[in-house]
XYZ file of C-alpha atoms in Angstrom:
577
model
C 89.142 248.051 154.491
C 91.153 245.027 155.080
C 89.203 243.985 158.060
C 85.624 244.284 156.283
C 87.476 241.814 153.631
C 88.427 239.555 156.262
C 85.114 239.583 157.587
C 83.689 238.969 154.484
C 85.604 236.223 153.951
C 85.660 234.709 156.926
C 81.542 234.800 156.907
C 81.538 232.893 153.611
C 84.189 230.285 154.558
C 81.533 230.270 158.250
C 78.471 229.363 155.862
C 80.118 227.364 153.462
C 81.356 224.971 156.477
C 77.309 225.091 157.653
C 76.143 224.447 154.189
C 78.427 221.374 153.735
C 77.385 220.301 157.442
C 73.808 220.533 156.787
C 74.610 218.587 153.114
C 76.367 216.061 155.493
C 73.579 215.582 158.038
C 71.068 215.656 155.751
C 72.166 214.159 152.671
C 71.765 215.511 148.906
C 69.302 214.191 145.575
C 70.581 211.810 143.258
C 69.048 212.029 139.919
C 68.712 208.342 137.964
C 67.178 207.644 134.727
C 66.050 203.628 133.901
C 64.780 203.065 130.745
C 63.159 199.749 130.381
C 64.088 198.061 127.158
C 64.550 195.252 124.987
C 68.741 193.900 124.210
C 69.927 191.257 122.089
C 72.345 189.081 124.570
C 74.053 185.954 123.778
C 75.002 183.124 126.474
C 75.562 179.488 126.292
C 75.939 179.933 122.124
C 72.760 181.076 121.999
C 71.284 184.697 121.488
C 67.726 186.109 122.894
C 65.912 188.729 122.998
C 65.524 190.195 126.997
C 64.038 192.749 128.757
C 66.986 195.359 130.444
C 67.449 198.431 132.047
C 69.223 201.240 129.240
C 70.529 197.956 127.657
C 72.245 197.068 130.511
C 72.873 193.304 131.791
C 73.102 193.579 134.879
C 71.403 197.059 134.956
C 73.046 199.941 136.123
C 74.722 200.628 140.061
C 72.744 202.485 142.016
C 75.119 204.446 144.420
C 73.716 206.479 147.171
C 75.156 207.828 150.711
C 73.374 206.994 154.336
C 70.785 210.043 154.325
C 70.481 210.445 150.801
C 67.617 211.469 149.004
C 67.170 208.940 145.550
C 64.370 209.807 142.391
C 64.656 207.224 140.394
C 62.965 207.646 136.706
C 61.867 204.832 134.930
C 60.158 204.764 131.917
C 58.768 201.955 130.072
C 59.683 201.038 126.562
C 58.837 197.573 126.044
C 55.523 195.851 125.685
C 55.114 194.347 129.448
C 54.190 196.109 132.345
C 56.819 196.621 134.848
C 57.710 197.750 138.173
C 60.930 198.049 140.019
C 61.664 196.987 143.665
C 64.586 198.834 146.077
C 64.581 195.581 147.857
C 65.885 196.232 151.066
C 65.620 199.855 151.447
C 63.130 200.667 154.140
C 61.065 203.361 152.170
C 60.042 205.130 155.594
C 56.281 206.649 155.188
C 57.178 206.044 150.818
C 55.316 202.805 150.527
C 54.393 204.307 146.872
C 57.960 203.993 145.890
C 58.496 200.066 146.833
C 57.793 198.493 143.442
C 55.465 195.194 144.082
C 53.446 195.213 141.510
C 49.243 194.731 142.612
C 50.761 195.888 146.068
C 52.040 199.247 146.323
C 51.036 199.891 142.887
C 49.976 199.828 139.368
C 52.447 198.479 136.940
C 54.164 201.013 134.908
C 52.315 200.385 131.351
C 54.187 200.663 128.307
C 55.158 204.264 127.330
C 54.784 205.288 130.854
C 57.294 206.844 133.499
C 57.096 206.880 137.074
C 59.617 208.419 138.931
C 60.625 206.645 142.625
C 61.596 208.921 145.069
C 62.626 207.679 148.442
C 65.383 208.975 151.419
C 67.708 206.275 152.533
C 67.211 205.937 156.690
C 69.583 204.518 158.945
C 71.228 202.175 155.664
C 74.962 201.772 154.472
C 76.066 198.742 153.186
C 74.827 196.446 149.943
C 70.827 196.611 149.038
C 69.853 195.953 145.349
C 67.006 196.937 142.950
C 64.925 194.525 140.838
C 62.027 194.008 138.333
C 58.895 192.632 140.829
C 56.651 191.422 138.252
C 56.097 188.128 136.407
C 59.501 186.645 136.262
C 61.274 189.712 134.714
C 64.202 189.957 137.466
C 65.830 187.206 135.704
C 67.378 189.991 133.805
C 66.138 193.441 135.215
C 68.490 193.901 138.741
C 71.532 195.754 139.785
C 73.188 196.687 142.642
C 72.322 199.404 145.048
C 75.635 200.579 147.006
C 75.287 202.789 150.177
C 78.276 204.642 151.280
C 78.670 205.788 155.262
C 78.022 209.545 155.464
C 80.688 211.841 154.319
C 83.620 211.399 156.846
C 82.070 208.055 158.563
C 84.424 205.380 158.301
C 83.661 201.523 157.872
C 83.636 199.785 160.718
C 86.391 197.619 159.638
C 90.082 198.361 157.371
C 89.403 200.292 154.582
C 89.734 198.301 151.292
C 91.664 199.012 148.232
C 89.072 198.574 146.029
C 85.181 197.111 146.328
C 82.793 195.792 143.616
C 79.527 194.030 143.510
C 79.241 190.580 142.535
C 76.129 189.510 141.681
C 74.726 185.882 141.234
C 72.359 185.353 138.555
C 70.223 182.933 136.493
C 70.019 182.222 133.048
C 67.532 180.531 130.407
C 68.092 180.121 127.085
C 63.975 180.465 126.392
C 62.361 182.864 127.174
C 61.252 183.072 131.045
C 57.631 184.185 130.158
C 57.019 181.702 127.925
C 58.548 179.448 130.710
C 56.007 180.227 133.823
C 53.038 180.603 131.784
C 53.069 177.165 130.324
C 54.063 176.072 133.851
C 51.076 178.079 135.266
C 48.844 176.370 132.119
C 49.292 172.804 133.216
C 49.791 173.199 136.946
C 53.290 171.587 137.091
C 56.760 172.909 137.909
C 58.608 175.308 135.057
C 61.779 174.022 133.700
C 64.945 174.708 135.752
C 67.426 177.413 134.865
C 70.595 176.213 132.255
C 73.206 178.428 134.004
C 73.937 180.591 136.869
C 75.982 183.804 136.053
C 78.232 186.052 138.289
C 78.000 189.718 136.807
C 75.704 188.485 134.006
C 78.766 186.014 132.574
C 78.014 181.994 133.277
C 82.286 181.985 133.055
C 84.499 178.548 131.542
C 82.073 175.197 133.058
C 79.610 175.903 130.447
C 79.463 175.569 127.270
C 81.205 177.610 124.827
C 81.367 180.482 127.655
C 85.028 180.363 128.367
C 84.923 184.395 126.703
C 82.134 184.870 128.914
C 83.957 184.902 132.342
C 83.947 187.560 135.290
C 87.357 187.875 136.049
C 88.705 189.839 139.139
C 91.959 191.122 138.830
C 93.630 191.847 142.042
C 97.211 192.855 143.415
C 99.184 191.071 145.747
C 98.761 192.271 149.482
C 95.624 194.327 149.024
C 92.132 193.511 150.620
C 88.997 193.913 148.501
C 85.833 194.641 148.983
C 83.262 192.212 147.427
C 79.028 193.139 147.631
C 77.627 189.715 147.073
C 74.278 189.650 145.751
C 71.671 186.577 145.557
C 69.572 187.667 142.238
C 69.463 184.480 141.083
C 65.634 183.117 140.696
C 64.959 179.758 142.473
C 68.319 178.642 143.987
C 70.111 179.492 147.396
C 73.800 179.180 146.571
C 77.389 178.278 148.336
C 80.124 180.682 147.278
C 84.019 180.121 147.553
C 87.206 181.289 146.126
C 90.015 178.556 145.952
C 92.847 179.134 148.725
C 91.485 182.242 150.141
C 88.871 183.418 152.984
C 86.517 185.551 153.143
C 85.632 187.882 155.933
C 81.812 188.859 156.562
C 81.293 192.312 157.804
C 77.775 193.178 156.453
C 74.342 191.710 155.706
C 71.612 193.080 153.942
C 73.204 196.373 154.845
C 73.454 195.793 158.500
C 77.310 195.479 159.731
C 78.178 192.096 161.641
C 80.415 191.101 164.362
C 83.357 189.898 161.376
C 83.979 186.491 161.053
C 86.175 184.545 158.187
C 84.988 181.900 156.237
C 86.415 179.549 152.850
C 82.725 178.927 151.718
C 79.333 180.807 152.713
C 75.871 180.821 152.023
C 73.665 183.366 150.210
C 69.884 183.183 149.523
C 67.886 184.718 146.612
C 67.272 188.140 147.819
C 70.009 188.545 150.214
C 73.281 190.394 150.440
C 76.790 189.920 152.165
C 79.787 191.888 152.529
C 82.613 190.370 152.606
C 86.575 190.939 152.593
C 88.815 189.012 150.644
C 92.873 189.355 151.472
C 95.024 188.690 148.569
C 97.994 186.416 148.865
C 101.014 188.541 150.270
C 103.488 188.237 147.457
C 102.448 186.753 144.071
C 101.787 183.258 144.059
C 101.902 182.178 140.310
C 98.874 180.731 139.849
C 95.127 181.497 139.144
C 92.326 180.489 141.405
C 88.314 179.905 140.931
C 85.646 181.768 142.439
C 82.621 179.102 142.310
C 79.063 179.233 143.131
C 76.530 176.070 143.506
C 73.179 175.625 144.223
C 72.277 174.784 148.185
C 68.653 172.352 147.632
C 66.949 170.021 149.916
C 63.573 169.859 148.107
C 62.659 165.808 147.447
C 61.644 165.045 144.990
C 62.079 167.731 142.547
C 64.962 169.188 140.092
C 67.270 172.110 140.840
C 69.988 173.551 138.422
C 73.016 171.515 139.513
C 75.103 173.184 137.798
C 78.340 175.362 138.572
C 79.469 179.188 137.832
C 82.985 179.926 137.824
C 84.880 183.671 137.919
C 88.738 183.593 137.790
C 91.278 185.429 140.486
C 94.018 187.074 138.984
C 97.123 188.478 140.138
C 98.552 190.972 138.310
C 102.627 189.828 138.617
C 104.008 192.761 139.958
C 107.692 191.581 138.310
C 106.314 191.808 134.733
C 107.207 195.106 132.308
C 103.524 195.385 132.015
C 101.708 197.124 134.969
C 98.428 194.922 134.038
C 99.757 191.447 133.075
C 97.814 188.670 133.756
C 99.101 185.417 132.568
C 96.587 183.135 131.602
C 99.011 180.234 130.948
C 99.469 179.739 134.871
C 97.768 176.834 136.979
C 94.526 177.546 138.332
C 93.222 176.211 141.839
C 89.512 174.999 142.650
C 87.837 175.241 145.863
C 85.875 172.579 147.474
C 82.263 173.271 147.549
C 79.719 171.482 150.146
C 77.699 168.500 149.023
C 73.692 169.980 147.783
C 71.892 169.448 150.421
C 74.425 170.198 153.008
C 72.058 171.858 155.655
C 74.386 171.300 158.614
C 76.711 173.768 157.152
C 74.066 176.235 156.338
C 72.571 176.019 159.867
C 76.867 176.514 161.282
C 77.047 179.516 158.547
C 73.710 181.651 159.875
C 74.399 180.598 163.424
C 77.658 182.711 163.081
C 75.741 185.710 162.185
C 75.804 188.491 164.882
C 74.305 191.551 164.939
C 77.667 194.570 165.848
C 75.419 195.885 168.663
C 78.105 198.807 169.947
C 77.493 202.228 170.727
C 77.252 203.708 167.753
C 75.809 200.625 165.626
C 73.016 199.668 168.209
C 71.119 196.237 167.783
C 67.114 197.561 168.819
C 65.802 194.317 169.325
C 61.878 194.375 170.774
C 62.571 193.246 174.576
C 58.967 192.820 174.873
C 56.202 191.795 172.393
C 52.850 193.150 171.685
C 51.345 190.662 169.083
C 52.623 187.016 168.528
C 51.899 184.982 164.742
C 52.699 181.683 163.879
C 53.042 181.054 160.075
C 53.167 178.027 158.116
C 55.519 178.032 155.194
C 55.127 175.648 152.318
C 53.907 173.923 149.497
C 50.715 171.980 148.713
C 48.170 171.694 145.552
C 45.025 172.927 143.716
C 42.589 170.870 142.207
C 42.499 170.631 138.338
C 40.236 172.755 136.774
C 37.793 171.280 134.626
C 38.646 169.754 131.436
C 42.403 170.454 132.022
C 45.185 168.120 132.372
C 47.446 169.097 135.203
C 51.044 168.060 135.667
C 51.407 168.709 139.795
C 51.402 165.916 141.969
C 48.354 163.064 141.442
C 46.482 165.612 138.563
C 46.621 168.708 140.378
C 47.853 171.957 140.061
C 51.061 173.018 142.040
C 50.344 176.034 144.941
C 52.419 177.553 147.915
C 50.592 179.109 150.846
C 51.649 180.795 154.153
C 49.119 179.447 157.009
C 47.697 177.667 154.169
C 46.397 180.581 152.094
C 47.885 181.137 148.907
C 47.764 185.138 148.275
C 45.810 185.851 144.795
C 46.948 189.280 143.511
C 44.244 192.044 142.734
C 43.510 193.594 139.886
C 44.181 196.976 141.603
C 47.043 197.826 144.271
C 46.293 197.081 147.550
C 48.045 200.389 149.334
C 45.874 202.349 147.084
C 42.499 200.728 148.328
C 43.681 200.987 151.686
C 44.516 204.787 151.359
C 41.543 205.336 149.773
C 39.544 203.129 152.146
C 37.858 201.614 148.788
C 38.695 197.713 150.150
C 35.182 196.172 149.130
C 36.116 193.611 146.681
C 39.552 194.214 146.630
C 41.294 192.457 150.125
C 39.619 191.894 153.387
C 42.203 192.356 156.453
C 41.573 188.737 157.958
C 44.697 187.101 157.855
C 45.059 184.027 159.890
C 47.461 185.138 162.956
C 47.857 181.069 163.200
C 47.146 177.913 161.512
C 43.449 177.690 160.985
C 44.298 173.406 161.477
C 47.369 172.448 163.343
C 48.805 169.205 162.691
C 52.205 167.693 162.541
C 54.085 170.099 160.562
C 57.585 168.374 159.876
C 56.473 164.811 159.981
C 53.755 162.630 157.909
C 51.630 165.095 155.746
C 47.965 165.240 155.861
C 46.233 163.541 153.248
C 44.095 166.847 152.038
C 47.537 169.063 150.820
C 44.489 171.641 148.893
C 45.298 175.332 149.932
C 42.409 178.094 150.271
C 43.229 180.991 148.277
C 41.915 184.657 148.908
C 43.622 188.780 149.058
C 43.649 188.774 153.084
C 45.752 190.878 155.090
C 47.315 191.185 158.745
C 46.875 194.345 160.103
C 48.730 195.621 163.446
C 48.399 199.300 164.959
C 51.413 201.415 164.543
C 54.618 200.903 166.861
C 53.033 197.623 167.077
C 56.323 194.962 168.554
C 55.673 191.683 166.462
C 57.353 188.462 167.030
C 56.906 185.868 164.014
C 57.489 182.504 163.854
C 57.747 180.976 160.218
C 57.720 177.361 160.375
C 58.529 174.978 157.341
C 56.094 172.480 156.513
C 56.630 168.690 155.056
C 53.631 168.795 152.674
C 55.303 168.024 149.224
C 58.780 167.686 150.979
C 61.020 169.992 153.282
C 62.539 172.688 151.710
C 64.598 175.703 152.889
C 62.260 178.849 152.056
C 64.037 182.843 152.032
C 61.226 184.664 153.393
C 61.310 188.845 152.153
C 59.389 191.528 154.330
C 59.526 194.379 152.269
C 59.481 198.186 154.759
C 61.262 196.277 157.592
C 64.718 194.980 158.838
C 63.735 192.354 161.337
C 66.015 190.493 164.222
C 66.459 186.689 163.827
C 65.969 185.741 167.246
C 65.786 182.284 167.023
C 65.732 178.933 164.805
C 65.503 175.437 165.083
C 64.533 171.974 163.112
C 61.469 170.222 163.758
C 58.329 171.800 164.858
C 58.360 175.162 166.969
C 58.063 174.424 170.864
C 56.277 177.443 172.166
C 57.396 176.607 176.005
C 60.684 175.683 175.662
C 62.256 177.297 172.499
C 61.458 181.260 173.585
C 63.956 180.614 176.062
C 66.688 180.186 173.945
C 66.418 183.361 171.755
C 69.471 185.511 171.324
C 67.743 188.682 172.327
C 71.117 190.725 172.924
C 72.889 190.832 169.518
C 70.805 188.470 166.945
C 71.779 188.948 163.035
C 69.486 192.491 161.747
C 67.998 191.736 158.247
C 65.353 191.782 155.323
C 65.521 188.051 153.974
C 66.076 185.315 156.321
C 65.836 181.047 155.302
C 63.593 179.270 156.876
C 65.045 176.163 157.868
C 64.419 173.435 155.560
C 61.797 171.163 158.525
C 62.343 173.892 160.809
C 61.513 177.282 162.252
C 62.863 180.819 162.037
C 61.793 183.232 164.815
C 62.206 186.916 163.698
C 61.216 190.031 165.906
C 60.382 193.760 164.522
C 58.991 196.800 165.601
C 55.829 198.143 162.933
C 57.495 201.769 162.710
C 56.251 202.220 159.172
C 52.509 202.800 158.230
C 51.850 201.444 154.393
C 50.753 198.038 153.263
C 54.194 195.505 152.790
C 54.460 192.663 151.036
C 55.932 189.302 152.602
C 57.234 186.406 149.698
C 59.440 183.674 149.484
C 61.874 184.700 146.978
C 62.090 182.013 145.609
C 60.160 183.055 142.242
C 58.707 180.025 141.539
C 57.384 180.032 145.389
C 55.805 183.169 144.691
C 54.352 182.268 141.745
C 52.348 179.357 143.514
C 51.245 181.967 146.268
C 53.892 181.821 149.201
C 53.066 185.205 150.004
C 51.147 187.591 151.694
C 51.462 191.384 152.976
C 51.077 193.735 156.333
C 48.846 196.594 156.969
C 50.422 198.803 159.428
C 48.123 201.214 160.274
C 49.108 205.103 160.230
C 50.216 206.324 164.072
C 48.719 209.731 165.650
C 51.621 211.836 165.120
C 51.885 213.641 161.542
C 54.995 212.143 161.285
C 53.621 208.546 161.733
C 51.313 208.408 158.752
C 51.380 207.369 155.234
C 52.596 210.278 152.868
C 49.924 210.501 150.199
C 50.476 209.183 146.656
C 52.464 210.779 144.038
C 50.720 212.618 141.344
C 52.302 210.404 138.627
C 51.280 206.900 140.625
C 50.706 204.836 137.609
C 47.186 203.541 137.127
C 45.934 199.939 136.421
């Protein structure tokens, strides 16, 4: 009798160590509910009106493990159509679930739900989730967190604690009203009046000393930080006064580490990074501080600073959590605007891990070479309008000079459906249609073409890309998105791209893996990535305003021959335009 009980038991403890094996391997649901709607939140002494997820500013973390299955329920309650990106997570064969609105679908109308449902492939690290429509991610993002699988350590020392800190921009009118009178009379919309960290603009600004992230952190500890670019228009320098910081991830792609005072982060993009407290306490407070990076001339940026605080807790006061506001505080020294040498010293030091177990896949070979032209230029004025862009026109962005106009209908369902007549023709320029000098005197014609055109490569399809900045309206540093991808930045350079000499120089052995990558401002960027992943992605400066203009444009990769190679069909609740 006391066998069969031992048997018994030993054949439940058997499958309940293959049940939490095959939970490991292949990951479980997690169940989230976003409800769009409308919060009263007050910044800079003044209080608006703004569109949130479950009245949330920032929204609500998004935690997830490698493997992971995530449904996502959002439902609409205010009177704008929405849509919600998972920017960075690769949505393998779930194009449906990637959020650009007019380009893998309909925007959820009000008093509608949609429920996202993708698996998280071959991910851990920092990703993050935001509104992609109109201008409404100035206050609809969060953070997405992806742990290592159960028992999967970090490839670096574990740290005491980790949080997300995540850069923002703030108006105090409305950001709707903002780009459509900019889109009315052409010209540029009015710059932001703070940048935030966690939603809080913190002590520079006015009357927002109450309104300050603080971290609070214990002497002789190392913390994990997940930096996140949300902010709209503006690349930005980060430091924290007399520490360093140590980068071990990117877009959710670990990095060789390497420790920095100050680093660089672009709209769109993520970075890991650990920050050692002082050993013992050290009796004073010290500024975390953020700053625009700009080289666009003319033209205005927000030059403005956000500030969070470091505090130690004193480890010799009665109080376990004292902080002690009364003590000195240190500030760090930030690098001029338009300091592009140390951007260009920052990315350079960006390495892809490439060991056994966290292989870089870079594309030896290449099936299918492009050449894009990144930039600004102009639209005529229409009739009987007054336009405020340079000489009377209308301001426009374009990549290889055409400036993307979004269709009334998403273009992943046309393609599914093969209805395309009317809707996007798949004629993409794979080059400049007229080459000229791109980084020195601009031509006098700076008129885009606009059209829906796409770029379509066969499945499994090895694509290099060059994106190359343009002088037309000025140089300026552009963070290009592919959404469905990570990508391997191969190579950069200032000036225009050499197509003899500059190949040879790629870093085809461990280049940095990501999703959003700055082209140089009057430079190049050379990026390399394999078309695993059939669907129709979009490609954007994220740089909102950029966007706005047109700098953008999508991929149609084609379904493979394998089952497993095609497009999944589209959910039955797909919203409808």
């Amino acid at each position: 009798m006391a066998m069969t009980i031992y048997s018994g038991l030993h054949c439940s403890l058997l499958m309940a160590t293959l049940t939490l094996l095959v939970v490991q391997a292949q990951g479980i649901t997690r169940h989230y509910d976003f409800n769009i709607q409308m919060a009263n939140v007050t910044r800079l002494c003044g209080t608006k009106s703004i569109v949130t997820v479950n009245g949330q500013f920032p929204g609500p973390e998004l935690i997830a493990r490698e493997g992971d299955r995530v449904h996502v329920r959002v439902t609409n309650h205010v009177a704008h159509n929405m849509s919600i990106h998972w920017h960075g997570v690769r949505q393998m064969r779930t194009g449906w679930a990637d959020g650009p609105a007019y380009i893998t679908q309909c925007p959820i109308q009000t008093g509608q739900t949609y429920v996202y449902k993708f698996t998280v492939t071959a991910q851990r690290g920092t990703l993050w989730w935001h509104a992609h429509i109109s201008w409404f991610r100035s206050t609809v993002y969060g953070a997405i967190v992806i742990l290592p699988k159960l028992g999967v350590p970090y490839p670096f020392p574990a740290p005491h604690k980790e949080l997300p800190v995540i850069f923002g921009e703030w108006w105090l009118s409305d950001t709707e009203a903002i780009v459509s009178t900019a889109l009315k009379v052409g010209g540029a919309p009015n710059i932001s009046d703070a940048f935030t960290i966690n939603g809080l603009p913190g002590p520079l600004y006015d009357c927002s000393a109450k309104d300050t992230f603080k971290l609070k952190v214990e002497p002789g500890k190392t913390y994990l930080l997940r930096l996140i670019n949300a902010a709209l228009n503006d690349e930005l320098f980060f430091s924290v006064a007399n520490h360093t910081l140590t980068v071990v991830e990117v877009d959710a792609v670990y990095v060789k580490p390497f420790t920095v005072k100050t680093l660089v982060i672009s709209p769109g993009q993520t970075t890991n990074v650990l920050l050692a407290t002082k050993p013992v306490y050290p009796g004073a407070n010290f500024y975390m501080l953020a700053r625009p990076y700009s080289t666009i001339r003319p033209g205005t940026f927000d030059n403005s600073t956000v500030a969070g605080i470091l505090e130690y807790r004193n480890p010799g006061s009665p109080s376990s959590s004292s902080f002690d506001k009364a003590l000195p505080i240190f500030k760090p020294m930030l690098p001029y605007y338009n300091d592009t040498n140390f951007v260009t010293n920052f990315t350079t030091k960006l390495r892809s891990l490439a060991t056994k177990q966290y292989p870089a896949a870079v594309p030896q070979s290449v099936d299918r070479r492009f050449f894009f032209t990144i930039g600004l230029g102009t639209l005529p004025c229409p009739k009987n309008m007054t336009c405020q862009g340079p000489n009377g026109t209308q301001f426009a962005a374009a990549v290889n000079n055409v400036s993307l106009v979004l269709p009334s209908t998403a273009l992943l369902q046309s393609h599914f459906t093969g209805l395309t007549s009317g809707v996007y023709a798949a004629n993409f320029p794979v080059m400049p249609l007229s080459p000229f000098n791109y980084t020195g005197t601009p031509p006098n014609n700076t008129n885009v073409a606009t059209g829906t055109k796409l770029l379509a490569v066969s499945f499994n399809t090895s694509v290099e890309l060059v994106m190359q900045d343009t002088s037309i309206l000025g140089i300026e540093s552009h963070p290009l998105h592919l959404h469905g991808f990570n990508f391997f930045v191969v190579g950069q350079g200032f000036g225009n791209y050499d197509a003899v000499n500059d190949p040879a120089k790629f870093n085809l052995v461990d280049p940095v893996e990501r999703n959003t990558v700055g082209v140089p401002a009057g430079g190049w960027v050379a990026i390399r990535f394999l078309a695993d992943n059939p669907g129709v992605w979009f490609m954007h400066c994220h740089l909102e305003v950029h966007t706005t203009w047109g700098l953008r444009m999508a991929w149609l990769v084609q379904d493979g021959s394998k089952p497993s190679q095609k497009l999944l069909p589209p959910p039955s609740d797909m919203p409808k335009c």
